[in-house]
Tab-separated table of C-alpha atoms in Angstrom:
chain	number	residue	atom	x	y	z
A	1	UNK	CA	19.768	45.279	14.430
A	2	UNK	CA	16.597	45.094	12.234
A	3	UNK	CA	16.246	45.910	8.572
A	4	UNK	CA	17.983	49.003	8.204
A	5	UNK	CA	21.056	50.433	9.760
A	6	UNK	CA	19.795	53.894	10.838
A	7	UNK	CA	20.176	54.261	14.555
A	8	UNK	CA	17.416	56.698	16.184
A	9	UNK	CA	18.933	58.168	19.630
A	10	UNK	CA	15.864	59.779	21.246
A	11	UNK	CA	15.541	62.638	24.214
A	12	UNK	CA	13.509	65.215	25.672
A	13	UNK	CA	15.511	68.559	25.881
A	14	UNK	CA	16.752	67.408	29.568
A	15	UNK	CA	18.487	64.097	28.496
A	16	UNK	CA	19.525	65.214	24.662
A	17	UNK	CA	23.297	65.913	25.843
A	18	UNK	CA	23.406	61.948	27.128
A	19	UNK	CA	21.496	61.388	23.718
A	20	UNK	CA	24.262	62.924	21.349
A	21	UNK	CA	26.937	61.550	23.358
A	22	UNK	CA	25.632	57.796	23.110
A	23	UNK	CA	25.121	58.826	19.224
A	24	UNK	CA	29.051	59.581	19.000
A	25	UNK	CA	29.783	56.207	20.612
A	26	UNK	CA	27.738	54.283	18.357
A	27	UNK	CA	29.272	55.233	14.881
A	28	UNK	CA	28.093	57.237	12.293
A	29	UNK	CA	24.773	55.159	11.662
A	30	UNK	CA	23.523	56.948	15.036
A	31	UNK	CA	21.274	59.776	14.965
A	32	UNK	CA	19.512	62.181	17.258
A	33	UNK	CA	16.628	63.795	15.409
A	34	UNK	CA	15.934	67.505	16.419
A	35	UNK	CA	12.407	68.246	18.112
A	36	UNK	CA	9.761	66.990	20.291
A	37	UNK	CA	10.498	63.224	20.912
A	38	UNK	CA	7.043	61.311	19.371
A	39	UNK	CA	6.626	62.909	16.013
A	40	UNK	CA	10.406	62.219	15.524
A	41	UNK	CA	10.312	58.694	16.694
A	42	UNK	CA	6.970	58.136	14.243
A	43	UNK	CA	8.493	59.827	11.446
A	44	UNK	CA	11.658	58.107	11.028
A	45	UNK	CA	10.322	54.728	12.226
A	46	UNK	CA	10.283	53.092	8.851
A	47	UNK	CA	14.045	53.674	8.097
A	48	UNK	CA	15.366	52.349	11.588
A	49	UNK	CA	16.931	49.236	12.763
A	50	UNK	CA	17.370	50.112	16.094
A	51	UNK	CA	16.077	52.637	18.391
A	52	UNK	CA	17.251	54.144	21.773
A	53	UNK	CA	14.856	56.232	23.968
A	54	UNK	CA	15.737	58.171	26.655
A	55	UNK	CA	12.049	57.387	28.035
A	56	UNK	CA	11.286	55.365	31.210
A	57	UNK	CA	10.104	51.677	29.684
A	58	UNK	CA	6.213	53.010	30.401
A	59	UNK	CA	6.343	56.080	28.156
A	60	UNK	CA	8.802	54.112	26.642
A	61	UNK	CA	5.783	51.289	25.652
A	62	UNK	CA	2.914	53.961	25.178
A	63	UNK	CA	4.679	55.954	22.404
A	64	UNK	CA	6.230	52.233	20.181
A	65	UNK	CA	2.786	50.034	20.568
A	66	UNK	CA	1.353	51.668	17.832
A	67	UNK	CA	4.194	51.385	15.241
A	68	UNK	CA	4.781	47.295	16.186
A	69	UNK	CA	4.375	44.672	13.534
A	70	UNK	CA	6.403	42.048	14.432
A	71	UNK	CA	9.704	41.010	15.966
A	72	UNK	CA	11.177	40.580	12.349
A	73	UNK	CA	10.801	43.690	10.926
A	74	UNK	CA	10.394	45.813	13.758
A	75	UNK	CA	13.969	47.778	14.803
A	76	UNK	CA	15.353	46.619	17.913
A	77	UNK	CA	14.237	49.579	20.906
A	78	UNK	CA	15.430	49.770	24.358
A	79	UNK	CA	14.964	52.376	26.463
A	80	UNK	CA	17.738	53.834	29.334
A	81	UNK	CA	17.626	55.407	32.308
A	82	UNK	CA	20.082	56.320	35.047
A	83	UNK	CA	21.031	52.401	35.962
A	84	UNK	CA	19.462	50.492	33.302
A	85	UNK	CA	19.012	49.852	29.394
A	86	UNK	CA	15.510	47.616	29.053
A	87	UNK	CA	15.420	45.955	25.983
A	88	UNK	CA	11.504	46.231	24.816
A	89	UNK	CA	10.972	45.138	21.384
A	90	UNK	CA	12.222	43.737	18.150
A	91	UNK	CA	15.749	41.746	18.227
A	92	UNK	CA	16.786	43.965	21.063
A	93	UNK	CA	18.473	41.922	23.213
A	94	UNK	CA	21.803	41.905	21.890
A	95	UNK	CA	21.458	45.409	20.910
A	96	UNK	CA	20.741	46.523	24.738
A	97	UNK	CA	23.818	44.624	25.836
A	98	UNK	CA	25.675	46.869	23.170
A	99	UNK	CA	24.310	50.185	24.529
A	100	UNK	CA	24.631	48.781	28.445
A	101	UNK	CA	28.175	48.257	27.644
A	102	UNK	CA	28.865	51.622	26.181
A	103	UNK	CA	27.288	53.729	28.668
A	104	UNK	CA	28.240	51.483	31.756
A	105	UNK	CA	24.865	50.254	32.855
A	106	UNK	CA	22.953	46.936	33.175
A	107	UNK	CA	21.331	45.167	30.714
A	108	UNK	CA	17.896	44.295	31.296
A	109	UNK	CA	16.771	41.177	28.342
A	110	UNK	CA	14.035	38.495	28.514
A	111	UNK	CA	13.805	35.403	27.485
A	112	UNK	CA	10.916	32.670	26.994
A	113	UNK	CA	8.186	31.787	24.328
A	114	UNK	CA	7.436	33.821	21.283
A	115	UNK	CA	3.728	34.416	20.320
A	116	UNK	CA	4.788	35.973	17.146
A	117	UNK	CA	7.159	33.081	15.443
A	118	UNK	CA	7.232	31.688	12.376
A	119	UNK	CA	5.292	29.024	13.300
A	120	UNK	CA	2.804	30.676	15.676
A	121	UNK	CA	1.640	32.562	12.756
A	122	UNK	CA	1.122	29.646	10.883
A	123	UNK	CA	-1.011	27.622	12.912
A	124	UNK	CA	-3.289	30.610	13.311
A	125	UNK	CA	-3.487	31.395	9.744
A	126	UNK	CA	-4.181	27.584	9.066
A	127	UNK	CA	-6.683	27.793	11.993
A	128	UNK	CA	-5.245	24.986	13.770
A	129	UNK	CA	-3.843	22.873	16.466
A	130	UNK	CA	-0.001	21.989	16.727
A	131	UNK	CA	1.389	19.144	18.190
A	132	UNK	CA	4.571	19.547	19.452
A	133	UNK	CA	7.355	21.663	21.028
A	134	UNK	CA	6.617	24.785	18.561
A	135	UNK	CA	9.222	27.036	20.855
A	136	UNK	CA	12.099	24.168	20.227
A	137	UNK	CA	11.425	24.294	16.672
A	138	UNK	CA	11.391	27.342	15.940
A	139	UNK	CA	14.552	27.822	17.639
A	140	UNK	CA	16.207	25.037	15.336
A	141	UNK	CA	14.502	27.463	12.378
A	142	UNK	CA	16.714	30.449	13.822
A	143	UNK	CA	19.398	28.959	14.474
A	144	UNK	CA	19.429	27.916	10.206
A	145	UNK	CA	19.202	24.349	11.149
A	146	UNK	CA	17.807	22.235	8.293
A	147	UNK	CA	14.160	21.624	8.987
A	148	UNK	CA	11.827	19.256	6.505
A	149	UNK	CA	8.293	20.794	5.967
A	150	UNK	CA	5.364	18.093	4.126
A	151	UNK	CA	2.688	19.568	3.523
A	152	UNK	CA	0.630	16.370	1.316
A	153	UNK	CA	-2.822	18.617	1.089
A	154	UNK	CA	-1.034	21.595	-0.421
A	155	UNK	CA	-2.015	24.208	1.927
A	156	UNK	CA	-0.930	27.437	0.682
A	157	UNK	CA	1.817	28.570	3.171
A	158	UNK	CA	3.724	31.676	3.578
A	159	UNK	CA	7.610	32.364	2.232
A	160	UNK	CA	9.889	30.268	4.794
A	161	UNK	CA	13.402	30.340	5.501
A	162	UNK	CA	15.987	28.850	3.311
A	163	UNK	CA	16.437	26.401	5.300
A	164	UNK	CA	13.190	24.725	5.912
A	165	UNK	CA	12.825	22.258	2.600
A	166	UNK	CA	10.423	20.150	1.097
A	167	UNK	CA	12.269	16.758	1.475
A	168	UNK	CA	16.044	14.708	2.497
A	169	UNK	CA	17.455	13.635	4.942
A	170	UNK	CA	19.504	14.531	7.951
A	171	UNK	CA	16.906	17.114	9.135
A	172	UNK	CA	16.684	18.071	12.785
A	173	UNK	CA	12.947	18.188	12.780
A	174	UNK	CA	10.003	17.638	10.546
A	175	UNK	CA	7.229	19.819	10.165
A	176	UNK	CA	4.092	17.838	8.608
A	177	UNK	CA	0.692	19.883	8.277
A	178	UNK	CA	-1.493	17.600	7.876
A	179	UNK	CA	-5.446	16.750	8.922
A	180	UNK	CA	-4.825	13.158	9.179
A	181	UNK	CA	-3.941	11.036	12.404
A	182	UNK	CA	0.027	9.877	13.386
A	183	UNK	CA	1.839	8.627	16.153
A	184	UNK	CA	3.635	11.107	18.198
A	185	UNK	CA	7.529	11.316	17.283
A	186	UNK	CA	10.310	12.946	18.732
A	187	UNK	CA	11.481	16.090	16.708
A	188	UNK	CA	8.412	16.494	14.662
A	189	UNK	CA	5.940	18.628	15.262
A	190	UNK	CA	2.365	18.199	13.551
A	191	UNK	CA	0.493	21.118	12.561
A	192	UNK	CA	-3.501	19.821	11.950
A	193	UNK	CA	-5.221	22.682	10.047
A	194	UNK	CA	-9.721	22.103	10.677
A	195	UNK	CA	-10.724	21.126	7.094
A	196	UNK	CA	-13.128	18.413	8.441
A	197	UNK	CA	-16.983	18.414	8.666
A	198	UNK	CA	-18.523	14.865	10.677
A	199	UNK	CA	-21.335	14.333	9.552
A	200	UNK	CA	-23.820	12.473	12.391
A	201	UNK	CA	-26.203	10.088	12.294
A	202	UNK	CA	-28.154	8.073	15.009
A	203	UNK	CA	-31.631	6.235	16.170
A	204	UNK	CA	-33.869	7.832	18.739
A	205	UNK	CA	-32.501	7.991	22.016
A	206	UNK	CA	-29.155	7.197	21.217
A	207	UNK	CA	-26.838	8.671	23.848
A	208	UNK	CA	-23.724	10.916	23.950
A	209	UNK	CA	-21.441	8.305	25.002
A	210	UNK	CA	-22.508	6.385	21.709
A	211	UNK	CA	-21.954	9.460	19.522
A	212	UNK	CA	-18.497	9.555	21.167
A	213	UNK	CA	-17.479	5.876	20.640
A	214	UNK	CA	-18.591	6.206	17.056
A	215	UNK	CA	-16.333	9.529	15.935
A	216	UNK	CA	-13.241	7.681	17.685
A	217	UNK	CA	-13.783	5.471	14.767
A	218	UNK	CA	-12.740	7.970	12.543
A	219	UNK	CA	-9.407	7.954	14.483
A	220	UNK	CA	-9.159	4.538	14.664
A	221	UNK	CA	-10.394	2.902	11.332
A	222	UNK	CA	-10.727	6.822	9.218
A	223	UNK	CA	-7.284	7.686	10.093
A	224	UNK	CA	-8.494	11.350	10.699
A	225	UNK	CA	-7.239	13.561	13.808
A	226	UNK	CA	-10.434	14.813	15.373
A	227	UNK	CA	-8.608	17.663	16.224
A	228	UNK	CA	-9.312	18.562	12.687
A	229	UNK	CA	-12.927	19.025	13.112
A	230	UNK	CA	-14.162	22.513	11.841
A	231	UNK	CA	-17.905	21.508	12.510
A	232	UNK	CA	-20.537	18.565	12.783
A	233	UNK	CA	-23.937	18.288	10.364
A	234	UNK	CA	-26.704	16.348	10.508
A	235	UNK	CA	-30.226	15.751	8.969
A	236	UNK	CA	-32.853	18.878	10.823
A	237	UNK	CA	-34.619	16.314	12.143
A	238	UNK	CA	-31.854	15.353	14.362
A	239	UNK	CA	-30.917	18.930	14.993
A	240	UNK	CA	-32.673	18.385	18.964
A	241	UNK	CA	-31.100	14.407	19.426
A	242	UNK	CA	-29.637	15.278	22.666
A	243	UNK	CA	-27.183	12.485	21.974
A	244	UNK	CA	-25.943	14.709	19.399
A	245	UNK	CA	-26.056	17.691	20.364
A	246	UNK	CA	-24.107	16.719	23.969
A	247	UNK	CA	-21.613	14.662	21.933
A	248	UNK	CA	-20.584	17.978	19.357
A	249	UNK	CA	-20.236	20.014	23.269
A	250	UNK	CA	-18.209	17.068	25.328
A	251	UNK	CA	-15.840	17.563	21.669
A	252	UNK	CA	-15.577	21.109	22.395
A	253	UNK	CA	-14.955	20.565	26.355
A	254	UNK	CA	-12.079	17.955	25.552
A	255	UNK	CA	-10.818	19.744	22.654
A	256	UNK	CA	-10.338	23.465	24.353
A	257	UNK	CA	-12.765	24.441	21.211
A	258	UNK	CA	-16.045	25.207	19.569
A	259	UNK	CA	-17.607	23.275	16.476
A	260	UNK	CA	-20.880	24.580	15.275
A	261	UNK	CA	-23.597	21.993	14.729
A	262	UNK	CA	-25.090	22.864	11.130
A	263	UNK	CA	-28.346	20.914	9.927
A	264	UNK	CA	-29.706	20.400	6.675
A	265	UNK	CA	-33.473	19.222	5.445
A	266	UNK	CA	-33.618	16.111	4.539
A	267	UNK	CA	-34.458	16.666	1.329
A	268	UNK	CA	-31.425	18.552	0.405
A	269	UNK	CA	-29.554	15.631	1.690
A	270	UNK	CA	-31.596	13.336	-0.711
A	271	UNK	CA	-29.949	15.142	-3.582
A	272	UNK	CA	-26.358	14.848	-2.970
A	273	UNK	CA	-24.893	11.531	-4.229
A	274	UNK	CA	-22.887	9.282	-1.405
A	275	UNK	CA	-20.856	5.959	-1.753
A	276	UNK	CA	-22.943	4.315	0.503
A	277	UNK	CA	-26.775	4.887	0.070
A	278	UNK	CA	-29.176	3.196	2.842
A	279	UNK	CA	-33.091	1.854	1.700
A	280	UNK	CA	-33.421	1.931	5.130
A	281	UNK	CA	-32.619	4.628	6.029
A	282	UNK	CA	-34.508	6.193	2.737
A	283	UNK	CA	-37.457	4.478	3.617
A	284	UNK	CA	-37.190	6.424	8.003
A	285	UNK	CA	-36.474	9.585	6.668
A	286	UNK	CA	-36.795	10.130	2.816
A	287	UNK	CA	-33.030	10.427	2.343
A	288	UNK	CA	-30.971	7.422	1.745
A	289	UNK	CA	-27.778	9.040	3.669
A	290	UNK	CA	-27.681	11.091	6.917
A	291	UNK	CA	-23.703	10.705	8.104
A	292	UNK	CA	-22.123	10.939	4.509
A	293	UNK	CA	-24.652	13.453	2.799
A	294	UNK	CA	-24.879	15.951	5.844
A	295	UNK	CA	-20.720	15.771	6.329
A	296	UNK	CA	-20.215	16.606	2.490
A	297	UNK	CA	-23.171	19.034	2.471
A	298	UNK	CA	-21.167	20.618	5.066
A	299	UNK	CA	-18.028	20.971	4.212
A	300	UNK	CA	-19.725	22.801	0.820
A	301	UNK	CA	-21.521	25.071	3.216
A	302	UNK	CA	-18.288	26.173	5.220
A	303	UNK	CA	-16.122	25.755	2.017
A	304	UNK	CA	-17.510	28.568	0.203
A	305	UNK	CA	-17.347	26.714	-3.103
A	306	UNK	CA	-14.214	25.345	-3.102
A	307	UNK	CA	-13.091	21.838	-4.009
A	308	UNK	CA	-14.446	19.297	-1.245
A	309	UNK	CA	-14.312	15.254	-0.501
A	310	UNK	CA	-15.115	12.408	1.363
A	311	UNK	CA	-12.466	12.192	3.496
A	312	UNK	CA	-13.411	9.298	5.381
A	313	UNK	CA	-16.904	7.002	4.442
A	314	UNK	CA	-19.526	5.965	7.299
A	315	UNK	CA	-18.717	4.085	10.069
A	316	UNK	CA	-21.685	2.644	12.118
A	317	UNK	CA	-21.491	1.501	15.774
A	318	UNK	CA	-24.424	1.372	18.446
A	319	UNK	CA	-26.323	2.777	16.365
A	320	UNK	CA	-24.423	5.835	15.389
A	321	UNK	CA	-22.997	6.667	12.199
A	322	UNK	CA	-20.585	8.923	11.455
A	323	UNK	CA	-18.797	10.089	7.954
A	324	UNK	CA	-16.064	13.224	7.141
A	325	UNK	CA	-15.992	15.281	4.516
A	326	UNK	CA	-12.848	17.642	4.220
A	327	UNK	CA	-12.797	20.880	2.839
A	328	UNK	CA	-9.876	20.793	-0.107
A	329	UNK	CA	-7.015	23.759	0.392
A	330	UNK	CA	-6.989	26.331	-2.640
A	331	UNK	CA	-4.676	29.051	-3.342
A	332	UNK	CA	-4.975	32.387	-1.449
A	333	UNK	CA	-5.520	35.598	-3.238
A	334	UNK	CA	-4.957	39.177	-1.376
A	335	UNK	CA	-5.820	41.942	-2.958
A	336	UNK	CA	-4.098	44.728	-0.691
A	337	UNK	CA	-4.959	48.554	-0.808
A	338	UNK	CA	-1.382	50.463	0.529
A	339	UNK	CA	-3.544	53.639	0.907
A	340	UNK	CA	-1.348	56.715	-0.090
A	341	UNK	CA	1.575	54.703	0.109
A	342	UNK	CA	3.410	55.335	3.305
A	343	UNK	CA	4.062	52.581	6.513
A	344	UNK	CA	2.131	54.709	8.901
A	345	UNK	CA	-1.049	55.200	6.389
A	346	UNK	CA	-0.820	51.295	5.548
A	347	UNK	CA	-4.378	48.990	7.648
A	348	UNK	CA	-2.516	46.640	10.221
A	349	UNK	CA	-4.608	43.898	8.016
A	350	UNK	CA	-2.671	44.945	4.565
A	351	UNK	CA	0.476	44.098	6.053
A	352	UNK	CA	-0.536	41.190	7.671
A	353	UNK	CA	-1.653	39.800	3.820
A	354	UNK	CA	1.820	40.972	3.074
A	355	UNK	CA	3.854	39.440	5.503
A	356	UNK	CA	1.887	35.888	4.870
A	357	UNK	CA	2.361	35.621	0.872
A	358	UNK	CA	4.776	33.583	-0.298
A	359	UNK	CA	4.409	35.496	-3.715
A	360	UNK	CA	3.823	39.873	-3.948
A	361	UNK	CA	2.842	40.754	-6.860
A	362	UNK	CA	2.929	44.932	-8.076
A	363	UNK	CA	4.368	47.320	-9.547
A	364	UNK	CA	7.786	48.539	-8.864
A	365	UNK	CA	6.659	51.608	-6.910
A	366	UNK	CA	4.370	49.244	-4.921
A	367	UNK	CA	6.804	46.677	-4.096
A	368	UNK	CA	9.391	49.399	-2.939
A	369	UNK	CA	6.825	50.498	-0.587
A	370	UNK	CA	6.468	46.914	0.993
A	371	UNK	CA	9.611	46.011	0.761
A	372	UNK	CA	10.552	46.102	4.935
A	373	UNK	CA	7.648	43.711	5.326
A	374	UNK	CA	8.453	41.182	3.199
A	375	UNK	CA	9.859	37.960	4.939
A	376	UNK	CA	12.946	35.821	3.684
A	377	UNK	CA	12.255	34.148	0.425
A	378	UNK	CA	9.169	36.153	-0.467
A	379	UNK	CA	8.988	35.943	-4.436
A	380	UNK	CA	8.190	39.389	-5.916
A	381	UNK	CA	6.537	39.913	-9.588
A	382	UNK	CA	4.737	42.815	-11.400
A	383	UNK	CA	2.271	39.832	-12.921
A	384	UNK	CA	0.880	36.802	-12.831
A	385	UNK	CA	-1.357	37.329	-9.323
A	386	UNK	CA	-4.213	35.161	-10.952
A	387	UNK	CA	-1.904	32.417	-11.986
A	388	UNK	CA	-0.130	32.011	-8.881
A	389	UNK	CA	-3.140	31.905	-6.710
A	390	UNK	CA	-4.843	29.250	-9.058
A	391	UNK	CA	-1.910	26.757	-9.339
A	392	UNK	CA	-2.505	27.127	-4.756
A	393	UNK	CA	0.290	29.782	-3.993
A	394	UNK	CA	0.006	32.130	-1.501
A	395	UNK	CA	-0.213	35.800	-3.234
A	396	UNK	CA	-0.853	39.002	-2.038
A	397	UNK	CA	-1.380	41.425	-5.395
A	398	UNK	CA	-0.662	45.024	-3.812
A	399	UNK	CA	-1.291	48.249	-5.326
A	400	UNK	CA	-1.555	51.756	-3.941
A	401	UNK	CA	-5.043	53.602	-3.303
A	402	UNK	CA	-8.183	51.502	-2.779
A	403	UNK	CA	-5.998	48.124	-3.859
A	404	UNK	CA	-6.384	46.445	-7.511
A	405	UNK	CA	-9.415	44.954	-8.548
A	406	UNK	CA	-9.898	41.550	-10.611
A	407	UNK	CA	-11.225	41.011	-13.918
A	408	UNK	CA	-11.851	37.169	-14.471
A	409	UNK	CA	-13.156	34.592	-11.545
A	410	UNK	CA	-10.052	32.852	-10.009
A	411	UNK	CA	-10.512	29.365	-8.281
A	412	UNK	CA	-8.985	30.628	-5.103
A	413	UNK	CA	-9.614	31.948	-1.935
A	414	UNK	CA	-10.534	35.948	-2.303
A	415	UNK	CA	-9.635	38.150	0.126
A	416	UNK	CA	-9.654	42.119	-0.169
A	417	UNK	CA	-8.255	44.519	2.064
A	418	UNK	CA	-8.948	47.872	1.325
A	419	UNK	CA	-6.272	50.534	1.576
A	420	UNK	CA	-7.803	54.036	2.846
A	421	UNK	CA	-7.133	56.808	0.562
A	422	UNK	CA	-6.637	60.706	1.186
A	423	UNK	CA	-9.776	62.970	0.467
């Protein structure tokens, strides 16, 4: 069962004799609310851990969808009719084996891939690419086996299960997130978040092929994964090198992604200060860096002013050369609106923030409210929001109404989610 043990028995006026009879054989934590079955269901959805409907599994599906968050917090629902009990969301499984047992009927449970695990949330809040068997590792996370997580560029990550830990030995699988290349091991699974901007280079005429063999230099001799790649830059003047421009689309073919192509005047690119300068190239095009002066211009433009660096200087083949700048990770600030203060009146977006802090910050009252969402070793504080977020923490700061507002700058990554407030 989920986070609370209130059991919700539900029926329409035909099936509520079944309803209070299952109630009876399920202990005293079983109710069956009075009254038409959706508003009951709706109204008592934030204080149950499991949930039995006397629905068939399409009206069963219709009336839950909109109270889903995910499997963790959601109660555990199935749904019975005259032969079956269909377990349909949450931890249900187990639960609809329970009630098939009780009333005599057959269990009907699923199994395969999670797109809401642990670790499918993280690689799309990271925005990236994992490499690996995600579904076997998260099962070792389940099942509390120890699991090592390094994360050298400090990305700010959500709270985590006790036992996934920042170093030793003995682990059953390793967890690295991490923008930079490796060999493939067994039992670790590499999570490569897009920090990088490639900055590109190249003569008239030079072809796509050349772009190609030039960025697999950044593999090869950067020690970058180009899987990594958030976008490509060059000077405007090379914005219609068809080279270029079919090199940045064969990436996105191979890659099963998109990188925007940004350009920048070459006199913008004059001004920004490089570790390897070129008179020549000065001398072509009045800047004395294309590759390292577009990648870093780059990774400012998509960084939104926060910390930035050369994550991998030029490399020059057939006449191609190529740089990467990364875009640094910073704490994450949320500042989350919980409207009136109820589940059902809180954005799908504010809990989201919540559920991927590793710190909530608020008042008592505010934390209460939130409480259900917050995952397993979530820190919780009535202070120090700004702090957190600057030292690279994960924090969402929650407060009822609107949300709370800020008032000093923090060197961290802003986000504000509005909470919608009763006229």
């Amino acid at each position: 069962m989920g986070k609370q043990e209130v059991i919700g028995v539900f029926a329409g006026p035909a099936q509520r004799g079944d309803a209070a009879d299952l109630a009876g054989l399920l202990g005293a934590d079983a109710v069956v609310p009075d009254g038409p079955v959706k508003p009951a269901v709706r109204g008592l959805w934030p204080r149950l851990g499991a949930v039995v409907l006397f629905l068939d599994a399409a009206s069963a599906v219709r009336l839950i969808a909109p109270l889903l968050r995910d499997r963790r917090s959601d109660p555990a629902v199935v749904c019975v009719d005259q032969h079956f009990v269909v377990a349909l969301a949450g931890a249900a499984d187990a639960f609809a084996q329970h009630v098939a047992d009780v009333l005599n009927r057959t269990a009907v449970v699923t199994s395969g891939p999670s797109i809401d695990s642990l670790l499918d949330e993280l690689v799309e809040q990271l925005d990236a690419t994992a490499d690996g068997d995600v579904e076997a590792c998260t099962a070792a996370i389940e099942a509390g086996e120890k699991v090592v997580l390094r994360n050298p560029l400090n990305f700010p990550l959500p709270a985590l299960p006790p036992n996934v830990v920042a170093g030793g030995e003995d682990a059953t699988w390793v967890i690295v997130v991490d923008d930079r290349a490796a060999a493939t091991k067994d039992r670790v699974l590499r999570i490569v978040p897009r920090t990088l901007v490639v900055g590109v280079g190249s003569t008239r005429g030079a072809s796509a092929t050349s772009v190609g063999a030039a960025l697999s230099e950044l593999d090869a001799q950067g020690g970058l994964d180009l899987r990594a790649i958030k976008a490509f830059a060059t000077a405007d003047v090379k914005a219609d090198e068809p080279g270029i421009v079919d090199a940045v689309e064969d990436w996105g073919f191979w890659h099963g992604d998109t990188a925007e192509l940004l350009t920048f005047p070459t006199e913008e690119l004059a001004e920004i200060g490089v570790p390897n300068p070129s008179s020549v190239v000065r001398n072509s095009l009045g800047t004395a860096s294309v590759a390292e002066a577009a990648a870093l211009r780059g990774a400012r433009s998509i960084g939104h002013g926060g910390p930035i660096e050369l994550a991998a200087e030029k490399f020059k083949r057939d006449n191609v050369t190529v740089a990467a700048a990364r875009v640094l990770p910073r704490g994450r600030l949320a500042l989350v609106g919980l409207g009136p203060g109820s589940a059902e009146q809180r954005t799908p977006r504010a809990e989201e923030e919540i559920r991927r802090a590793a710190f909530v910050i608020g008042t008592p009252e505010a934390i209460d409210a939130v409480g259900p969402l917050l995952r397993a070793g979530t820190e919780v504080r009535h202070e120090g929001a700004c702090e957190l977020a600057a030292s690279g923490a994960a924090v969402a700061f929650v407060a009822f109404g609107t949300g709370p507002t800020l008032d000093i700058a923090v060197e961290a990554d802003v986000i504000v989610v509005p909470g919608v407030w009763e006229s």
